[in-house]
Short mmCIF file of C-alpha atoms in Angstrom, two decimals:
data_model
loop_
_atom_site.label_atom_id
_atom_site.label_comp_id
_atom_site.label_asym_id
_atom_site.label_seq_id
_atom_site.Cartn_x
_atom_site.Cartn_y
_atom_site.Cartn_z
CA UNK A 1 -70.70 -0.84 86.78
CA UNK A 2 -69.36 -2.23 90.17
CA UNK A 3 -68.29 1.11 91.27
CA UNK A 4 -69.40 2.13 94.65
CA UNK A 5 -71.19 5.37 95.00
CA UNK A 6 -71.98 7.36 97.76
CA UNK A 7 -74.43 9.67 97.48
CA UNK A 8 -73.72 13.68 97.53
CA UNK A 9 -76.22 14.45 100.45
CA UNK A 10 -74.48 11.51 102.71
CA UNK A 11 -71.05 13.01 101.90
CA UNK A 12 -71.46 15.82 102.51
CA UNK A 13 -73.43 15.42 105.85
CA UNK A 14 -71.02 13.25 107.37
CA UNK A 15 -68.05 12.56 105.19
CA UNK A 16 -66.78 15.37 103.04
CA UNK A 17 -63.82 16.25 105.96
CA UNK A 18 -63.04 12.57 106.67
CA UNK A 19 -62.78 11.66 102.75
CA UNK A 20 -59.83 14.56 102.65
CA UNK A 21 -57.99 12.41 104.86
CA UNK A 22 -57.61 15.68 107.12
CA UNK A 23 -59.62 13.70 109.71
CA UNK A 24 -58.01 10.30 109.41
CA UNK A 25 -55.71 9.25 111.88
CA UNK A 26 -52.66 6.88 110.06
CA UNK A 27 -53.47 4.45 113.12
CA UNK A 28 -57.41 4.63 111.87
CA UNK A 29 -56.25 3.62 108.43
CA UNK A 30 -54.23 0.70 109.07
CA UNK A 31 -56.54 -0.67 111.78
CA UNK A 32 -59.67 -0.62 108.93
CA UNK A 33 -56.89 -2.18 106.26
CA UNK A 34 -56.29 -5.14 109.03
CA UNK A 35 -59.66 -5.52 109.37
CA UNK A 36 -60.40 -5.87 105.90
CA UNK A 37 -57.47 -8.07 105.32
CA UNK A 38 -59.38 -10.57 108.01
CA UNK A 39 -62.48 -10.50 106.46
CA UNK A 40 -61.18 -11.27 102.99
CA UNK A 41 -59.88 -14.43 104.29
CA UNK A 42 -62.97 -15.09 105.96
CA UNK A 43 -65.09 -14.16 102.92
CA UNK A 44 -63.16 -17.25 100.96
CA UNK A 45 -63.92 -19.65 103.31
CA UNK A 46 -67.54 -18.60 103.31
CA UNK A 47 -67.87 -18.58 99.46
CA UNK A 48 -66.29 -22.22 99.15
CA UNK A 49 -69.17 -23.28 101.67
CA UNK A 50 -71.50 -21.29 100.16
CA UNK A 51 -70.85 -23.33 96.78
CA UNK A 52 -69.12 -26.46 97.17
CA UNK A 53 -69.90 -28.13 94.00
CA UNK A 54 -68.66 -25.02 92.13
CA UNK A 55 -65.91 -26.46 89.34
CA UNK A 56 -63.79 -24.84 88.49
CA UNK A 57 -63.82 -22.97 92.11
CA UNK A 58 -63.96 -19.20 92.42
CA UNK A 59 -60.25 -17.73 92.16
CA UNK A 60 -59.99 -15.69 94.88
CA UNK A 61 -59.49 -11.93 93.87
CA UNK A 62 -56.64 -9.79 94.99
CA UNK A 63 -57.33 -6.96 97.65
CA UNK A 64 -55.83 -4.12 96.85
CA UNK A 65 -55.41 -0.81 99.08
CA UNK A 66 -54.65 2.74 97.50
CA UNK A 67 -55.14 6.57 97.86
CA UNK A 68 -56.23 9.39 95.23
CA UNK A 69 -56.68 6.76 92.54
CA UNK A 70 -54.84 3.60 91.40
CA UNK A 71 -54.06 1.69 87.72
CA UNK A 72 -56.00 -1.35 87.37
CA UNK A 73 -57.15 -3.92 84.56
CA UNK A 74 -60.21 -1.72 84.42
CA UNK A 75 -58.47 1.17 83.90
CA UNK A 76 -57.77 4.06 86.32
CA UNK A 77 -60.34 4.38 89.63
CA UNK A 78 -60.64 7.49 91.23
CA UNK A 79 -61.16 8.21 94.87
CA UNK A 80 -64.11 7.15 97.01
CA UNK A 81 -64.63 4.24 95.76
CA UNK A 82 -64.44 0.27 96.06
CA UNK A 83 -64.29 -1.75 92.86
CA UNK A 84 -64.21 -5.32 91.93
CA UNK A 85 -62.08 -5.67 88.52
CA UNK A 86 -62.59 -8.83 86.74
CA UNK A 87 -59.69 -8.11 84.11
CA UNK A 88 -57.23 -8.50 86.81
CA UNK A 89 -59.52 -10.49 89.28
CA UNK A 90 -58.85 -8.08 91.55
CA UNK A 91 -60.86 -5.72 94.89
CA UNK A 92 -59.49 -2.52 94.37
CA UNK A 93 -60.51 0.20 97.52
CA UNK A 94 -60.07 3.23 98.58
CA UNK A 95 -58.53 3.52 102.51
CA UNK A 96 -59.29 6.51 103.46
CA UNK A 97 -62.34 6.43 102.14
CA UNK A 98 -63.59 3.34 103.57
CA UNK A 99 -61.96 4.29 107.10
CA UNK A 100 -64.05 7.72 106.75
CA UNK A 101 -66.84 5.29 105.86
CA UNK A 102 -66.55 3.16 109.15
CA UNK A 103 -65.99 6.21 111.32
CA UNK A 104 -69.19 7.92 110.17
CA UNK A 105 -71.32 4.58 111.13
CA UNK A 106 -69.62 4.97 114.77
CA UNK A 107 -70.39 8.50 114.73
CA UNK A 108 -74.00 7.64 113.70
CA UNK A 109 -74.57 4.36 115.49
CA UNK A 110 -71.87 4.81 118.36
CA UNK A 111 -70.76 1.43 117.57
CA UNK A 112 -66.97 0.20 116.41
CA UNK A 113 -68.24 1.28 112.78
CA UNK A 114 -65.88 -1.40 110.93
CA UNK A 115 -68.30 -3.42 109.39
CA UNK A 116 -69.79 -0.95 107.23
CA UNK A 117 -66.18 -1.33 105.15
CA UNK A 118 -66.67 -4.61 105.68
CA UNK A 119 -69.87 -4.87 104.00
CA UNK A 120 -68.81 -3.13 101.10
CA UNK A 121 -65.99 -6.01 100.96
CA UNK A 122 -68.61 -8.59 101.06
CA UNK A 123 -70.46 -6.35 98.30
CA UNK A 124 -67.73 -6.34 95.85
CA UNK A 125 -66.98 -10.04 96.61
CA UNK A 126 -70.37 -10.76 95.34
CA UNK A 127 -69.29 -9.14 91.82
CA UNK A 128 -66.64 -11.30 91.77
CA UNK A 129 -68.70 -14.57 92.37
CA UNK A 130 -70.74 -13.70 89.88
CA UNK A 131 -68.37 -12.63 87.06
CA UNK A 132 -66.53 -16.24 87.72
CA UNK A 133 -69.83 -17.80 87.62
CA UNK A 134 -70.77 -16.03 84.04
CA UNK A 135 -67.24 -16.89 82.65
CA UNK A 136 -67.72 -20.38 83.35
CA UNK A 137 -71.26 -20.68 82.04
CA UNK A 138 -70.18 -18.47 78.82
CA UNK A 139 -67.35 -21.14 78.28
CA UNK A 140 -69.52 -24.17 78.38
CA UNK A 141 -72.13 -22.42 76.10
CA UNK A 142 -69.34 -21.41 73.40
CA UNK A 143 -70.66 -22.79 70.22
CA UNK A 144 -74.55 -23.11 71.32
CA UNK A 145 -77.31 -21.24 70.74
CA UNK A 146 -77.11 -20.50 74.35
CA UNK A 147 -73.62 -18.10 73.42
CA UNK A 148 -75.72 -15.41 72.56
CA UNK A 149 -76.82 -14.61 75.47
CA UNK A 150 -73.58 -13.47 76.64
CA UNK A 151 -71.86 -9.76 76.21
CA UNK A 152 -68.72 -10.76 73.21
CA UNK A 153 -65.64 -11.12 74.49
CA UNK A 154 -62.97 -13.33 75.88
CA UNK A 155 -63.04 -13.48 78.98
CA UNK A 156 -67.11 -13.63 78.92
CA UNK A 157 -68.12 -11.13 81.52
CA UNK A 158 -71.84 -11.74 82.27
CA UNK A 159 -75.38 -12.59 80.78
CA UNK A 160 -76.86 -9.31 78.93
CA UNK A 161 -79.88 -9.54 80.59
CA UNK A 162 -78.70 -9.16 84.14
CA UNK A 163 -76.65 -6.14 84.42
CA UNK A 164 -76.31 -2.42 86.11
CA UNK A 165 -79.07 -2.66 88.62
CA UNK A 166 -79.78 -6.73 88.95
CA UNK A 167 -76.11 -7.22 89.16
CA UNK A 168 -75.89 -4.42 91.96
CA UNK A 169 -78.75 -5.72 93.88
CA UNK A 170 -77.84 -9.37 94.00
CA UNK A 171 -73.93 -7.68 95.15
CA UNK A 172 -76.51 -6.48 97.80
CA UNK A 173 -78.13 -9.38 98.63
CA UNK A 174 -74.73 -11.77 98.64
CA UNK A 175 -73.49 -9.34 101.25
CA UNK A 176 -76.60 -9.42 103.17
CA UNK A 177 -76.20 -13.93 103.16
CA UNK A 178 -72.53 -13.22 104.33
CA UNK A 179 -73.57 -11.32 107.25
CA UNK A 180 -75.93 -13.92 107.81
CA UNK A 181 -72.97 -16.87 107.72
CA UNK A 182 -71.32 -14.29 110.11
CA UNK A 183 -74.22 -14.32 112.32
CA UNK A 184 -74.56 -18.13 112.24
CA UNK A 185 -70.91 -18.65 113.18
CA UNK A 186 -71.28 -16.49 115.94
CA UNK A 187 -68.71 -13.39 115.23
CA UNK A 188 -71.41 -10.96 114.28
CA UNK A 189 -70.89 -8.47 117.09
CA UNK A 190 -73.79 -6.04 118.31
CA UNK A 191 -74.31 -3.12 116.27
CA UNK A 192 -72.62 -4.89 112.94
CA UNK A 193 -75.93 -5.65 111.26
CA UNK A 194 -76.57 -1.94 112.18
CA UNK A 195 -73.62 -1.07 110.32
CA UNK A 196 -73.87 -2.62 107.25
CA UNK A 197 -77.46 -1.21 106.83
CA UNK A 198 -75.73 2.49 107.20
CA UNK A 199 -73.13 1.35 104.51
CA UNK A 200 -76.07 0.09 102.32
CA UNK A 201 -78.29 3.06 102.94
CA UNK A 202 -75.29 5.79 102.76
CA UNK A 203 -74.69 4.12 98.81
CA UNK A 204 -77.83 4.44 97.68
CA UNK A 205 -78.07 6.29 94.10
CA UNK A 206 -79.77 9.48 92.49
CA UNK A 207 -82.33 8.95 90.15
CA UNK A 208 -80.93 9.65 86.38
CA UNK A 209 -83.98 11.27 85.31
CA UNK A 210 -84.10 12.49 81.09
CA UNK A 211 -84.19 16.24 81.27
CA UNK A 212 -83.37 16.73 84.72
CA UNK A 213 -80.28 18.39 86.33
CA UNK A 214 -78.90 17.20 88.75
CA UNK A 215 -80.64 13.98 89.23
CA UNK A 216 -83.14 13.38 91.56
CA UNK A 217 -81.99 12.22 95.08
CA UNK A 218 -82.34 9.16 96.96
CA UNK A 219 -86.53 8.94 95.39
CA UNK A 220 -88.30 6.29 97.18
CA UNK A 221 -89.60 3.47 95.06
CA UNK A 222 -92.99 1.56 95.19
CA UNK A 223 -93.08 -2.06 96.48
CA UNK A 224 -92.43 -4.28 93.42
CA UNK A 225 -90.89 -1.38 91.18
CA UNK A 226 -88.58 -2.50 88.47
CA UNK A 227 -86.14 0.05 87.86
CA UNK A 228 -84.63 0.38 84.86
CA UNK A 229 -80.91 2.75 85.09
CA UNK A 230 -79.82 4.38 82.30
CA UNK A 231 -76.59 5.00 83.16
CA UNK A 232 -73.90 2.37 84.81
CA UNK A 233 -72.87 4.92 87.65
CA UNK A 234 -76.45 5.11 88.65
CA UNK A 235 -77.13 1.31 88.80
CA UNK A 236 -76.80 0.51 92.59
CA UNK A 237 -80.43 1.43 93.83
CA UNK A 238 -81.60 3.92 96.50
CA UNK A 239 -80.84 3.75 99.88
CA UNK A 240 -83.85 1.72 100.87
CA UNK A 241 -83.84 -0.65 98.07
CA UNK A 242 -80.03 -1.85 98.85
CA UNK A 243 -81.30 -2.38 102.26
CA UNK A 244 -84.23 -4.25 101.49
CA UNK A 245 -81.54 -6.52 99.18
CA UNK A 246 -79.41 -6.78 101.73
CA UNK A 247 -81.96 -7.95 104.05
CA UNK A 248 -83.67 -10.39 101.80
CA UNK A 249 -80.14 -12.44 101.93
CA UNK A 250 -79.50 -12.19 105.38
CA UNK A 251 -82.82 -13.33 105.93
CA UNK A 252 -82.77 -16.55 103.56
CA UNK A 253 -78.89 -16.55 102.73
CA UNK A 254 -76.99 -17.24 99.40
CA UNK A 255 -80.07 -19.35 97.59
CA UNK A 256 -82.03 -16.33 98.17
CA UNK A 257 -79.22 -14.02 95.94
CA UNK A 258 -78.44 -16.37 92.80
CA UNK A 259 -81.41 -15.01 90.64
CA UNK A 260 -80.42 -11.20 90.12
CA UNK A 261 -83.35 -10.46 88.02
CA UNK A 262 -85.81 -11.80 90.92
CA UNK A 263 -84.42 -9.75 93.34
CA UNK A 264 -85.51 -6.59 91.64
CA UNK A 265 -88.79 -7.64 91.16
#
């Protein structure tokens, strides 16, 4: 469900040689992984301020860097991807595909490109947030009427109402109010906002359409359209709704993001 999906036309436009690695300076690579290194410890500051009053507080999930594909609590991830694993509380990521990722917003933009990985850091962050938050709310209502509305399990991993979609937009959105926090504290540098939009826009899902193969791609939504997904892997939104999410909470920050459900709306 947290996977991160880029779409097939946006690959293969501008990423399909980068994503190979046969593009990819070493030097690239390692510059994007300090970056993102940075940002992580920036991103648990901001999520502290963001909820102060939060008891227990968020643990703060492992960042972890890998090629091809990589073992996790969640089970085995593939390549191009980023992925926030609440078994192991752990950001999983692929390098070279988030340095192929940052050098296709340069090439787009002609800007330093890095915060488009960056974004999808603050993205996957979000999931984490929010699977802490659900845990903790699941543990208080163990016993109550209220359990039910949790998914079974041990470690309680969210509300069954808010999932796939919701749960991706509000990622969305939570990225968006970080950018904003960025902004506030003066380190957003010009073309960043830029950037993240391209990482938002450049993950935006086909349609999963009954009957229809291969799914439609990238549709365009009417204002106000609830979409339900089908299928977890197309769950993120199209291009222009994930912007529109991430807008909403870089517009009004993290009070804007808490109610998943509203977002889609």
């Amino acid at each position: 469900m947290y996977s991160w999906i880029i779409s097939l036309v946006v690959i293969a436009a501008i990423a399909a040689p980068s994503v190979c690695g046969a593009e990819i300076p070493e030097g690239d690579v390692r510059q994007v992984k300090a970056k993102l290194v940075f940002a992580n410890r920036y991103l648990e500051i901001t999520w502290r301020e963001f909820f102060p009053n939060q008891a227990p507080a968020i643990p703060v999930p492992r960042l972890v860097a890998y090629r091809g594909q990589v073992a996790s609590g969640c089970g085995t991830l593939g390549p191009q991807n980023a992925h926030f694993c609440g078994a192991d509380n752990t950001i999983y990521y692929d390098e070279v595909f988030l340095t192929s990722l940052a050098k296709a917003a340069d090439r787009a933009l002609r800007t330093a490109g890095d915060y488009a990985a960056i974004a999808v850091l603050a993205h996957e962050w979000g999931h984490a947030v929010r699977y802490w938050q659900d845990a903790e709310a699941c543990r208080k209502a163990r016993g109550t009427i209220a359990a039910s509305l949790f998914s079974p399990g041990p470690t309680c991993p969210g509300n069954i109402f808010e999932s796939g979609y919701p749960l991706e937009a509000q990622a969305d959105c939570f990225a968006g109010a970080v950018t904003k926090h960025v902004r506030d504290d003066r380190l957003l540098e010009p073309g960043d906002f830029e950037e993240a939009l391209f990482a938002m826009g450049s993950g935006g899902d086909t349609l999963l359409t009954p009957g229809i193969t291969p799914p439609i791609s990238n549709p365009v939504y009417p204002e106000g359209t609830f979409v339900v997904w089908s299928n977890s892997l197309y769950s993120h939104g199209t291009g222009p709704a994930r912007r529109k999410h991430f807008e909403l909470g870089y517009a009004r920050g993290a009070v804007a993001c808490e109610d998943a459900l509203q977002i889609v709306r």
